[in-house]
mmCIF file with all atom_site columns, C-alpha atoms in Angstrom:
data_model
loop_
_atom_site.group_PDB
_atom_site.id
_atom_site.type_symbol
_atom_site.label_atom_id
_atom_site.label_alt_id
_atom_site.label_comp_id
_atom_site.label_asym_id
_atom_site.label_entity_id
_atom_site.label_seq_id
_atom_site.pdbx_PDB_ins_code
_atom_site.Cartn_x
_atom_site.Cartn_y
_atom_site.Cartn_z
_atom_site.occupancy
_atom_site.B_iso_or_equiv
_atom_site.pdbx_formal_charge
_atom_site.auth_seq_id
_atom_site.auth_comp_id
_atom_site.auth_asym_id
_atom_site.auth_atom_id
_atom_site.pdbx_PDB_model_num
ATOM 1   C CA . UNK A 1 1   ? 99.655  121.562 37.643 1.00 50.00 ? 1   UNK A CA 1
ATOM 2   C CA . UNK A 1 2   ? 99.521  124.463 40.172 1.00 73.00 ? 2   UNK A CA 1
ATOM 3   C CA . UNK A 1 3   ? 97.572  127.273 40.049 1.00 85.00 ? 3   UNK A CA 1
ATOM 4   C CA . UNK A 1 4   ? 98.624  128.576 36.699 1.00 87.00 ? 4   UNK A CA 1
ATOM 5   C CA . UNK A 1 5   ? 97.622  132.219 37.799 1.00 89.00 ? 5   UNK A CA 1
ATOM 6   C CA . UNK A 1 6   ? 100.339 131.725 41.247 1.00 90.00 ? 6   UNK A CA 1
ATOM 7   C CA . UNK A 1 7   ? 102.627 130.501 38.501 1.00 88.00 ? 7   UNK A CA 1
ATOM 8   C CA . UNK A 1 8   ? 102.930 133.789 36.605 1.00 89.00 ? 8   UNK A CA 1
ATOM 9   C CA . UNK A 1 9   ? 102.247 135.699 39.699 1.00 91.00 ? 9   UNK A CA 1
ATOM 10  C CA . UNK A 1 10  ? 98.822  137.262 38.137 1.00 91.00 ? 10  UNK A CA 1
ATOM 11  C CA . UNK A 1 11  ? 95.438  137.645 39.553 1.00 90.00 ? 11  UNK A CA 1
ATOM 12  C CA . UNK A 1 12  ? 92.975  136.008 38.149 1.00 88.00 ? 12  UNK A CA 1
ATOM 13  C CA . UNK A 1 13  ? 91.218  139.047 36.939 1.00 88.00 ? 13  UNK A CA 1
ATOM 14  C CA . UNK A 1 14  ? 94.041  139.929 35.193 1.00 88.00 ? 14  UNK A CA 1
ATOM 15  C CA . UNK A 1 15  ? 93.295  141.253 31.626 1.00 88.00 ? 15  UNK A CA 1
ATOM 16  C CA . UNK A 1 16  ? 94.692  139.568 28.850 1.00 86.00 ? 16  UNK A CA 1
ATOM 17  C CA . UNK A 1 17  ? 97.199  141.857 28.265 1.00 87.00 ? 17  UNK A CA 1
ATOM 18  C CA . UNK A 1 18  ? 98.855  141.722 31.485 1.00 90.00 ? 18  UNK A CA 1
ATOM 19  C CA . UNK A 1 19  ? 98.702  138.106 31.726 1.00 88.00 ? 19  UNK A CA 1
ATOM 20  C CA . UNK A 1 20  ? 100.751 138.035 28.240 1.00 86.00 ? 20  UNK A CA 1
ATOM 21  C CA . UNK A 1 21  ? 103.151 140.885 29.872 1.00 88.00 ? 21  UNK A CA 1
ATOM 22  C CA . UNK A 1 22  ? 103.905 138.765 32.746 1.00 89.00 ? 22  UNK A CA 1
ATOM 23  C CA . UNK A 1 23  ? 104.305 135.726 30.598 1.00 86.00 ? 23  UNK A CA 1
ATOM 24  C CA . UNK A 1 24  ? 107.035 137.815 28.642 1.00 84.00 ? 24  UNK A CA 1
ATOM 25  C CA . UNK A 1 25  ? 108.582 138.919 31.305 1.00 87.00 ? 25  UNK A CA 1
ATOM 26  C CA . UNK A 1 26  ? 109.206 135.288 32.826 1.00 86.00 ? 26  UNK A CA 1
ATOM 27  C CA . UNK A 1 27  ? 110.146 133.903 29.718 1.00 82.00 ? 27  UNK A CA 1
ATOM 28  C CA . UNK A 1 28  ? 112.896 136.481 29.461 1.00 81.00 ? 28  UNK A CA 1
ATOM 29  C CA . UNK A 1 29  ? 114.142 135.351 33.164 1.00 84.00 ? 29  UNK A CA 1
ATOM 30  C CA . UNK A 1 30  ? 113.783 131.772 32.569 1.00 80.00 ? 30  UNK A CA 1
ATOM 31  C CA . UNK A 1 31  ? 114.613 131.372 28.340 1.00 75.00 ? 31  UNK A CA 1
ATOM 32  C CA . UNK A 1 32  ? 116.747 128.285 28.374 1.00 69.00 ? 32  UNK A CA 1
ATOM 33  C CA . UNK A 1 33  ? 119.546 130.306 25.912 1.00 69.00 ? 33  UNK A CA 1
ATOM 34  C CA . UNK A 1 34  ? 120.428 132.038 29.461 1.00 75.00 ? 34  UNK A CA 1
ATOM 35  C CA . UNK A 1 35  ? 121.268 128.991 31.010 1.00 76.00 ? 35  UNK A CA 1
ATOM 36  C CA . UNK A 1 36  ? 123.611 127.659 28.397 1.00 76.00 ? 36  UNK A CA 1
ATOM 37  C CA . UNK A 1 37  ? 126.255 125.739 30.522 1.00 80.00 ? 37  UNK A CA 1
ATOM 38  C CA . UNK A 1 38  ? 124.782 126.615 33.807 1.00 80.00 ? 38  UNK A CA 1
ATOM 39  C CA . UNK A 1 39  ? 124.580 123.956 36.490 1.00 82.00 ? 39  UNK A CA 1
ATOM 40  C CA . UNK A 1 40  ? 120.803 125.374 36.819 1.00 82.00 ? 40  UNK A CA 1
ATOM 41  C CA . UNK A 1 41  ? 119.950 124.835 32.978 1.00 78.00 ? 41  UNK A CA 1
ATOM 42  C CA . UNK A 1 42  ? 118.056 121.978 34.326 1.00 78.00 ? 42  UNK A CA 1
ATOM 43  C CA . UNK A 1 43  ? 116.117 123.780 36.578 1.00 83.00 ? 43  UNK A CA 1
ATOM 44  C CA . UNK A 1 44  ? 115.467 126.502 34.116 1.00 79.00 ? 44  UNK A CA 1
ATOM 45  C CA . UNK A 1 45  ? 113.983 124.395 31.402 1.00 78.00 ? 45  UNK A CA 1
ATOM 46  C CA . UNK A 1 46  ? 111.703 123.188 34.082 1.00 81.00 ? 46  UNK A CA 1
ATOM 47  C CA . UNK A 1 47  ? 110.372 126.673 35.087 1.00 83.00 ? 47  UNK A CA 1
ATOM 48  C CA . UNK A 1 48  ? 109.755 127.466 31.660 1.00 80.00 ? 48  UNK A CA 1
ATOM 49  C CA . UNK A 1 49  ? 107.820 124.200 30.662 1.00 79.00 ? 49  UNK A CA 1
ATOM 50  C CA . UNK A 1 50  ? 105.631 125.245 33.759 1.00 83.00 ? 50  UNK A CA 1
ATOM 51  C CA . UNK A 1 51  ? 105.313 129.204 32.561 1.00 83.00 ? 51  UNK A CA 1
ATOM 52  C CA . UNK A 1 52  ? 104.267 127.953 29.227 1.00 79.00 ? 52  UNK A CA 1
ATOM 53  C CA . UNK A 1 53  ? 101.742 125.222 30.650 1.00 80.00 ? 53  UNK A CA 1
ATOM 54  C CA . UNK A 1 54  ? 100.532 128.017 32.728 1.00 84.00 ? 54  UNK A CA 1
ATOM 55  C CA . UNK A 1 55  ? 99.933  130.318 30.222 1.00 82.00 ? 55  UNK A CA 1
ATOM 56  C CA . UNK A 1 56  ? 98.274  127.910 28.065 1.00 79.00 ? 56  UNK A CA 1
ATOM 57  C CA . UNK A 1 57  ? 96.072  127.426 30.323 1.00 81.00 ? 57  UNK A CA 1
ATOM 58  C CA . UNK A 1 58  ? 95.222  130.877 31.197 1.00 84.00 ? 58  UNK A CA 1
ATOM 59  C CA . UNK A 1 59  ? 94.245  130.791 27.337 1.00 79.00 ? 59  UNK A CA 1
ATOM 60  C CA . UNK A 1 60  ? 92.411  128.039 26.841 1.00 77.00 ? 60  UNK A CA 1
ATOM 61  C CA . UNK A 1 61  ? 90.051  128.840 29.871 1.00 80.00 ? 61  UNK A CA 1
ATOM 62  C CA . UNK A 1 62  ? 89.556  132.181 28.181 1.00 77.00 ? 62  UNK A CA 1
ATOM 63  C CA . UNK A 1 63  ? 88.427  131.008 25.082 1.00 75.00 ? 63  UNK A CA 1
ATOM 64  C CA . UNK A 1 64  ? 86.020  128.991 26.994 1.00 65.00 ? 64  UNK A CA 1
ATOM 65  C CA . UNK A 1 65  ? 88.293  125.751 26.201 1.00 51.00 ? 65  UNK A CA 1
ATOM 66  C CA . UNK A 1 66  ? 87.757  124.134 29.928 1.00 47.00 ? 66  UNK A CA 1
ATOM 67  C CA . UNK A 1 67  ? 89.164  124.097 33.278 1.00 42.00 ? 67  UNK A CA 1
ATOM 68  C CA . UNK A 1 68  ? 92.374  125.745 33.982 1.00 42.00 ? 68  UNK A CA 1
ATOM 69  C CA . UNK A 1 69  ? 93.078  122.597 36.162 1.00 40.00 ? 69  UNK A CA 1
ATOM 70  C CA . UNK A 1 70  ? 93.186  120.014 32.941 1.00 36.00 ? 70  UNK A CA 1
ATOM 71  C CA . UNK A 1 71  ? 94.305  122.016 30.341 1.00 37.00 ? 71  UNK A CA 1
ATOM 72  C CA . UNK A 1 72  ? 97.792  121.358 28.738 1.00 39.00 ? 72  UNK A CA 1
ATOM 73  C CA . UNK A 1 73  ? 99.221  121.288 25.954 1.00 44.00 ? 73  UNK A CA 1
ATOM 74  C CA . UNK A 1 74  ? 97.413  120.456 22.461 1.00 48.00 ? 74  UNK A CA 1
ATOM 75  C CA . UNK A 1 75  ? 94.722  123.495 22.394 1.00 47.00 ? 75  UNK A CA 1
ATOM 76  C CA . UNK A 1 76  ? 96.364  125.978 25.026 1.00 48.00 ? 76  UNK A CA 1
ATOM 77  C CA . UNK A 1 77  ? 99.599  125.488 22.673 1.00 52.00 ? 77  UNK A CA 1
ATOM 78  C CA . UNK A 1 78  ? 97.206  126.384 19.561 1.00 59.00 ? 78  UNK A CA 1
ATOM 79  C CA . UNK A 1 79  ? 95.733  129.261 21.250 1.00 59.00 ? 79  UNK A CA 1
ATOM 80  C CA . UNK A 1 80  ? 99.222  130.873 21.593 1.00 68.00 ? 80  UNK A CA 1
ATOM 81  C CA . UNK A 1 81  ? 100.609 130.268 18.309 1.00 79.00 ? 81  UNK A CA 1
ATOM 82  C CA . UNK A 1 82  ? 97.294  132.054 17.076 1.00 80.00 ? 82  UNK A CA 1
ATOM 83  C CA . UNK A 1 83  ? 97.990  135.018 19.327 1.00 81.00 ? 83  UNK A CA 1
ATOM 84  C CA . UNK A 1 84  ? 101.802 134.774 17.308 1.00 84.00 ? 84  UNK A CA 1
ATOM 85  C CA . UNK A 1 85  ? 99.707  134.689 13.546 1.00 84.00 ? 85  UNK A CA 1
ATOM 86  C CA . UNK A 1 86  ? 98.471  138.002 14.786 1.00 83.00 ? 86  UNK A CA 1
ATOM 87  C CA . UNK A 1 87  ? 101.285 139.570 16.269 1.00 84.00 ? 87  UNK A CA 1
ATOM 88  C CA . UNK A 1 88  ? 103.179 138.455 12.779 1.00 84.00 ? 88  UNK A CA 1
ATOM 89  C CA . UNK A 1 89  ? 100.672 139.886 10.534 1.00 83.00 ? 89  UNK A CA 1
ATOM 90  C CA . UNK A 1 90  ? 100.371 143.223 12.738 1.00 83.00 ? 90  UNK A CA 1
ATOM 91  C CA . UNK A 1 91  ? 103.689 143.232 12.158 1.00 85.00 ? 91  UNK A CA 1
ATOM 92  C CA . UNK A 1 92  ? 104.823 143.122 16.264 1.00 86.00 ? 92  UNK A CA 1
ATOM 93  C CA . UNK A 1 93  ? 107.747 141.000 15.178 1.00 88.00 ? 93  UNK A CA 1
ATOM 94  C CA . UNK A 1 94  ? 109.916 141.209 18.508 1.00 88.00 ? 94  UNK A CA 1
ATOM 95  C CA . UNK A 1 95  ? 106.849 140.101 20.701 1.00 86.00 ? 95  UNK A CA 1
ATOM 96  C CA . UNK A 1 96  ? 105.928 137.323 18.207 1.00 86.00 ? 96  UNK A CA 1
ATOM 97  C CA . UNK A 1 97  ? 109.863 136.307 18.429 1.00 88.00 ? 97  UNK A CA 1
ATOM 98  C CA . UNK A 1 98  ? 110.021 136.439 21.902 1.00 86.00 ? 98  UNK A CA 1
ATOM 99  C CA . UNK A 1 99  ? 106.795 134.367 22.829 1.00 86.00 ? 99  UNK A CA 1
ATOM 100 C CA . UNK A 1 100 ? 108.355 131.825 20.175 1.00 89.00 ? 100 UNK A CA 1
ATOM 101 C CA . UNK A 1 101 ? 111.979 131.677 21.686 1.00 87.00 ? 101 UNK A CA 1
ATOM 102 C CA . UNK A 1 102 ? 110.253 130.874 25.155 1.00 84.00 ? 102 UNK A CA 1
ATOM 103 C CA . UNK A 1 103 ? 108.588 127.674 23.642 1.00 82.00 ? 103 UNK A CA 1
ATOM 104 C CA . UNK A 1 104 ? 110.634 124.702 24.874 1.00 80.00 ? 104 UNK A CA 1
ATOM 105 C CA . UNK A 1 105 ? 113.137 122.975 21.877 1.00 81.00 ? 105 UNK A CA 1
ATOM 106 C CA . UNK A 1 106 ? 111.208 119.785 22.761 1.00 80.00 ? 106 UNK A CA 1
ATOM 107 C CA . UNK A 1 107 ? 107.948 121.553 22.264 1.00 80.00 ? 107 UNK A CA 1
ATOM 108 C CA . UNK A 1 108 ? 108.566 123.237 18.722 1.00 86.00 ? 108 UNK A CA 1
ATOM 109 C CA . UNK A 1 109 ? 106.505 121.879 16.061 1.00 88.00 ? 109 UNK A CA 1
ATOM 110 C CA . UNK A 1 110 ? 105.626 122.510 12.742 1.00 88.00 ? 110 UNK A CA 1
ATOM 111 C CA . UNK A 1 111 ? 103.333 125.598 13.469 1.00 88.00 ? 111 UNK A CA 1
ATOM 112 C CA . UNK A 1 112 ? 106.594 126.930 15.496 1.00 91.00 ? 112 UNK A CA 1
ATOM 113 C CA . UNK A 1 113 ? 108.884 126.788 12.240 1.00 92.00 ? 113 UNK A CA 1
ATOM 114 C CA . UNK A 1 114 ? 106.389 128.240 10.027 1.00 92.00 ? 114 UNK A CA 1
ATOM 115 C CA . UNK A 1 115 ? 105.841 131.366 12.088 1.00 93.00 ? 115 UNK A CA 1
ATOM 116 C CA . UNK A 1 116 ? 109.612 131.011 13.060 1.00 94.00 ? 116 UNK A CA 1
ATOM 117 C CA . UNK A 1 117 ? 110.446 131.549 9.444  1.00 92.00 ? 117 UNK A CA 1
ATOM 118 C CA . UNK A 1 118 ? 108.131 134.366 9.295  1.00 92.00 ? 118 UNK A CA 1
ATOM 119 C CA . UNK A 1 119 ? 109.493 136.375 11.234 1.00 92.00 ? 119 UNK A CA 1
ATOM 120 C CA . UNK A 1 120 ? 112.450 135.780 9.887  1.00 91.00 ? 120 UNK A CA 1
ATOM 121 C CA . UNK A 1 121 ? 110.840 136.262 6.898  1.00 91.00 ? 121 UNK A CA 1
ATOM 122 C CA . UNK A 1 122 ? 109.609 139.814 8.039  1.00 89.00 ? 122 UNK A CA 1
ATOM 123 C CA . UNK A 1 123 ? 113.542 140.637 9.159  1.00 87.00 ? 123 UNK A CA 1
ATOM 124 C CA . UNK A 1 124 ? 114.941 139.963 5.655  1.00 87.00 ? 124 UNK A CA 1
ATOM 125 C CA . UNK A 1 125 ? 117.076 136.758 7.004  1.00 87.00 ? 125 UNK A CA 1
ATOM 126 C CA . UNK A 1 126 ? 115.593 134.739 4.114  1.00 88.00 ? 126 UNK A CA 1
ATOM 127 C CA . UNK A 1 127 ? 118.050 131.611 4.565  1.00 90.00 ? 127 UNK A CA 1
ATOM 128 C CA . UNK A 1 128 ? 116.978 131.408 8.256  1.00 92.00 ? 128 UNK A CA 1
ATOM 129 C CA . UNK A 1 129 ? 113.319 131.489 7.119  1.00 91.00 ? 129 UNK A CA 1
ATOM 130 C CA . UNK A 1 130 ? 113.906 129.064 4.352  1.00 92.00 ? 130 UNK A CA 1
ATOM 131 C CA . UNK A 1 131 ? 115.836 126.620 6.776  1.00 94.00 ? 131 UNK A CA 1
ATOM 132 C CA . UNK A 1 132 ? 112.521 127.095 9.422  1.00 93.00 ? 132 UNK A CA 1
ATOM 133 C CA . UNK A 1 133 ? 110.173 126.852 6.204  1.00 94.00 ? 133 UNK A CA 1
ATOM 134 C CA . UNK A 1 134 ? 111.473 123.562 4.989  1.00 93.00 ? 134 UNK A CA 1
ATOM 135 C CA . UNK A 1 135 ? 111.707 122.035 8.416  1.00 93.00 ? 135 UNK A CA 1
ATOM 136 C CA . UNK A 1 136 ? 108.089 122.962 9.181  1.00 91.00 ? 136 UNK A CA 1
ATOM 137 C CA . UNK A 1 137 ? 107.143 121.123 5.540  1.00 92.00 ? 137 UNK A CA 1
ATOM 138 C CA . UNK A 1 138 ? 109.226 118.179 6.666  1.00 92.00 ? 138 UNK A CA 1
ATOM 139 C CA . UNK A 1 139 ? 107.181 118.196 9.790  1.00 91.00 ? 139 UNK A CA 1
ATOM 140 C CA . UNK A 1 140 ? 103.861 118.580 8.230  1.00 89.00 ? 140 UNK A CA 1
ATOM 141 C CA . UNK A 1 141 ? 103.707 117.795 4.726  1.00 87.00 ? 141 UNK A CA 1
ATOM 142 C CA . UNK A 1 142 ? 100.450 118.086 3.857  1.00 84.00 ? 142 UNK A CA 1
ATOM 143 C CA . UNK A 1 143 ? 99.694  121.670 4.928  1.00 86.00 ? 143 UNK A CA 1
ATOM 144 C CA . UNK A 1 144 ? 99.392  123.602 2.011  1.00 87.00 ? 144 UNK A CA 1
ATOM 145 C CA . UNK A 1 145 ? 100.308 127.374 4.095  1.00 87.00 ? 145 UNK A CA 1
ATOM 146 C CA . UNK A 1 146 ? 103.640 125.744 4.715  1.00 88.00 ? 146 UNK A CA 1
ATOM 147 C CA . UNK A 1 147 ? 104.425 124.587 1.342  1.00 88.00 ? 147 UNK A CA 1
ATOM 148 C CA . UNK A 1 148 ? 103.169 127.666 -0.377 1.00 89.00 ? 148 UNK A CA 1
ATOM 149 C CA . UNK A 1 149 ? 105.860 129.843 1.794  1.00 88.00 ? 149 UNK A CA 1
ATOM 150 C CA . UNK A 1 150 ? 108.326 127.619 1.665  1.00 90.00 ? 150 UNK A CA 1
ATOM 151 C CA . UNK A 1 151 ? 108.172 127.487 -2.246 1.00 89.00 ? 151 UNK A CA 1
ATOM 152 C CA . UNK A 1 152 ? 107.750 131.151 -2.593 1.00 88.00 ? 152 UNK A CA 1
ATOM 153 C CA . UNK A 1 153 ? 111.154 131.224 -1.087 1.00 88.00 ? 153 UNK A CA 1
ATOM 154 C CA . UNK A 1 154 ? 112.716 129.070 -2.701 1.00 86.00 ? 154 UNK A CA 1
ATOM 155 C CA . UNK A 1 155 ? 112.044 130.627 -5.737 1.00 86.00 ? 155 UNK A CA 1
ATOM 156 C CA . UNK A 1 156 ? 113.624 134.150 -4.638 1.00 83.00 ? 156 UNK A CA 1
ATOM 157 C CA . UNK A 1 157 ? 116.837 132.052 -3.719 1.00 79.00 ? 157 UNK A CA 1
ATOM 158 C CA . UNK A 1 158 ? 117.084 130.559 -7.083 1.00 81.00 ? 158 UNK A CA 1
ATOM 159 C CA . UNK A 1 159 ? 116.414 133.784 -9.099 1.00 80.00 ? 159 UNK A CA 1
ATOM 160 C CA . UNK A 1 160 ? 118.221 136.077 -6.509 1.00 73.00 ? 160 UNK A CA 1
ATOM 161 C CA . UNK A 1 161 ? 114.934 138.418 -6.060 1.00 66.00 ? 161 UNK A CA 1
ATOM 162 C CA . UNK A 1 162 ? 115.328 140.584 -3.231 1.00 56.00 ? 162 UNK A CA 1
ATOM 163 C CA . UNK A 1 163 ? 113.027 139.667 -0.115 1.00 51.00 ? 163 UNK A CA 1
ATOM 164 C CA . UNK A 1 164 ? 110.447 142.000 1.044  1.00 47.00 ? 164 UNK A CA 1
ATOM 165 C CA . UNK A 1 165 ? 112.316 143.582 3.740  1.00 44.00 ? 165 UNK A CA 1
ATOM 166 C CA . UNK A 1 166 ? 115.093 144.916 0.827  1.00 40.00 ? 166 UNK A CA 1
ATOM 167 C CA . UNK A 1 167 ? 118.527 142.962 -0.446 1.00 38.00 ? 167 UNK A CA 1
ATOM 168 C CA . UNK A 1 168 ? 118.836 139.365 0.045  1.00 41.00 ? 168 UNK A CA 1
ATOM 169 C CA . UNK A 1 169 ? 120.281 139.421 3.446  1.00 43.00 ? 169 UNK A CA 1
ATOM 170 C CA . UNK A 1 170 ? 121.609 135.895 5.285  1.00 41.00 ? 170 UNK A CA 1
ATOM 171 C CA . UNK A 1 171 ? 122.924 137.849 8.186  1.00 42.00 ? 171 UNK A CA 1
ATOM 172 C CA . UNK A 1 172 ? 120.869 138.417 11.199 1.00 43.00 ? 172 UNK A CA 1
ATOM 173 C CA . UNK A 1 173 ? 122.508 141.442 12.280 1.00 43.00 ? 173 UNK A CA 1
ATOM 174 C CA . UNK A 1 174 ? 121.206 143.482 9.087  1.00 40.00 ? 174 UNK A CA 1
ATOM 175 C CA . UNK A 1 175 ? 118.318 145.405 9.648  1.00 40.00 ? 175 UNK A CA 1
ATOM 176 C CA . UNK A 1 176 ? 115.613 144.966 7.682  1.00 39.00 ? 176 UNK A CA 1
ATOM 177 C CA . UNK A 1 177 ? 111.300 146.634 7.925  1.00 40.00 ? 177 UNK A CA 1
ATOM 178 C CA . UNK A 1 178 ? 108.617 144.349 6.101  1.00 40.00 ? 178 UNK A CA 1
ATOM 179 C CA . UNK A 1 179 ? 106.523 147.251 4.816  1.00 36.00 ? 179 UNK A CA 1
ATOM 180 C CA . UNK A 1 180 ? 103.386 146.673 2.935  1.00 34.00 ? 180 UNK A CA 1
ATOM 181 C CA . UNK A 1 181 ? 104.251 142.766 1.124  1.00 42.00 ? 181 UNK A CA 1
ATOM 182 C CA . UNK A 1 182 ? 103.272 140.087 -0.596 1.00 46.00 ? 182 UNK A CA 1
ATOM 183 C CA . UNK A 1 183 ? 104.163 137.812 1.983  1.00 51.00 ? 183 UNK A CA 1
ATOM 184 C CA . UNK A 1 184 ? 102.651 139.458 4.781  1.00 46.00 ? 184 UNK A CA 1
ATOM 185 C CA . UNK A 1 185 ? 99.217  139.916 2.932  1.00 46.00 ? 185 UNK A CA 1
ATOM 186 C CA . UNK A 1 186 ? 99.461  136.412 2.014  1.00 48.00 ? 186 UNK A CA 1
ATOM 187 C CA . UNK A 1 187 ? 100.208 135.396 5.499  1.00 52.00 ? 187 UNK A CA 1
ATOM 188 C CA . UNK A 1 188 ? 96.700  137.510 6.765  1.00 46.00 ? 188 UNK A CA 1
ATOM 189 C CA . UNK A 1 189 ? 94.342  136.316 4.022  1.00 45.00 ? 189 UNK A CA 1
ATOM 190 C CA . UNK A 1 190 ? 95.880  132.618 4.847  1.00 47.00 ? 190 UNK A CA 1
ATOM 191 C CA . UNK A 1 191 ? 94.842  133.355 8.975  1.00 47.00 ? 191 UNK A CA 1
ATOM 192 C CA . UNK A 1 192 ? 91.842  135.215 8.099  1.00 44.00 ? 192 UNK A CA 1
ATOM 193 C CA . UNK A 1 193 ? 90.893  132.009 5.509  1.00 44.00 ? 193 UNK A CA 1
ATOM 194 C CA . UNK A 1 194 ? 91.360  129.389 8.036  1.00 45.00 ? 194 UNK A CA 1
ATOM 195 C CA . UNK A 1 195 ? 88.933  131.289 10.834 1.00 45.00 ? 195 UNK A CA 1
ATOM 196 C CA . UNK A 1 196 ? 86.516  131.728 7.970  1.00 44.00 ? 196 UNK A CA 1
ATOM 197 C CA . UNK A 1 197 ? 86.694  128.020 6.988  1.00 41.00 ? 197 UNK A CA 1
ATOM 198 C CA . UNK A 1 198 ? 86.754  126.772 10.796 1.00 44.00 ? 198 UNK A CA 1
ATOM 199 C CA . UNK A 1 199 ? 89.893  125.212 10.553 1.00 47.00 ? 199 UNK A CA 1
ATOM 200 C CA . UNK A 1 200 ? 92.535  125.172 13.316 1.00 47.00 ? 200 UNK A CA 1
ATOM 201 C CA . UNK A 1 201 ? 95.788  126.448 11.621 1.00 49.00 ? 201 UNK A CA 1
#
């Protein structure tokens, strides 16, 4: 790929945090949702596979993962969601939802739905985060994190407990603050767990 830096018009001794600003900002420009019907949707989803590639591997040759030259997806996709899992449990919900809405339909995997759902989660639109939370099992069976939210859920929908945020709510346009919850302190200790343990959730 080209010079991921040129890409989203950075220098390369760009901190972090503008690096992540100007990622934003072209994701916003380029998010394939504006393009809906647009003779340039094409060209749009292109763009934006090359702003995320870019940014991935901005990341990855931060972390000390290699050359910004060979990096693409896998890790530089990992290192991203990661940045989400702490966006989510410092509770910056519209940044974490906006860096997920500019990841590519094609590239949305398991990890995607999970955090998808937990924002939604966060919002109070608990059969959105159910829907994400089941697909995200589906996906990846075998990760307990997954299961464990999407049960918890499940169980509020059968016995009609309120979520976190307040009321049940199923529509997107209610308002809703996570406060201090049990899913958001399970959702740390689970990311703070897997860095203790190593692992790459």
């Amino acid at each position: 790929m080209s010079d991921p830096y040129q890409v989203l018009g950075v220098r390369r001794d760009a901190g972090d945090d503008e690096v992540k600003s100007a990622y934003r900002e072209l994701a916003r420009k380029y998010h394939p949702d504006s393009y809906t019907g647009n003779p340039l949707s094409d060209l749009a989803a292109e763009k934006m596979r090359e702003i995320n590639e870019a940014y991935d591997a901005i990341m990855l040759e931060r972390r000390g993962g290699g050359s910004t030259g060979t990096a693409h997806g896998g890790a530089g996709r990992s290192s991203q969601f990661q940045d989400i899992r702490r966006m989510v449990a410092a509770k910056r919900i519209n940044e974490a939802e906006e860096l997920l809405d500019g990841v590519p339909a094609q590239s949305r995997d398991a990890e995607w739905h999970f955090l998808k759902g937990s924002v939604q989660y966060s919002r109070g639109w608990l059969e959105q985060a159910y829907e994400n939370f089941r697909q995200a099992v589906q996906m990846n069976p075998d990760n307990p994190e997954y299961r464990a939210a999407l049960n918890r859920l499940d169980w509020q929908r059968r016995t009609g407990t309120p979520g976190d945020g307040g009321a049940y709510r199923t529509n997107p346009n209610q308002s809703s603050g996570c406060g201090v919850c049990d899913f958001c302190a399970a959702f740390m200790c689970a990311d703070c767990c897997c860095r203790c343990m190593g692992g790459g959730c």
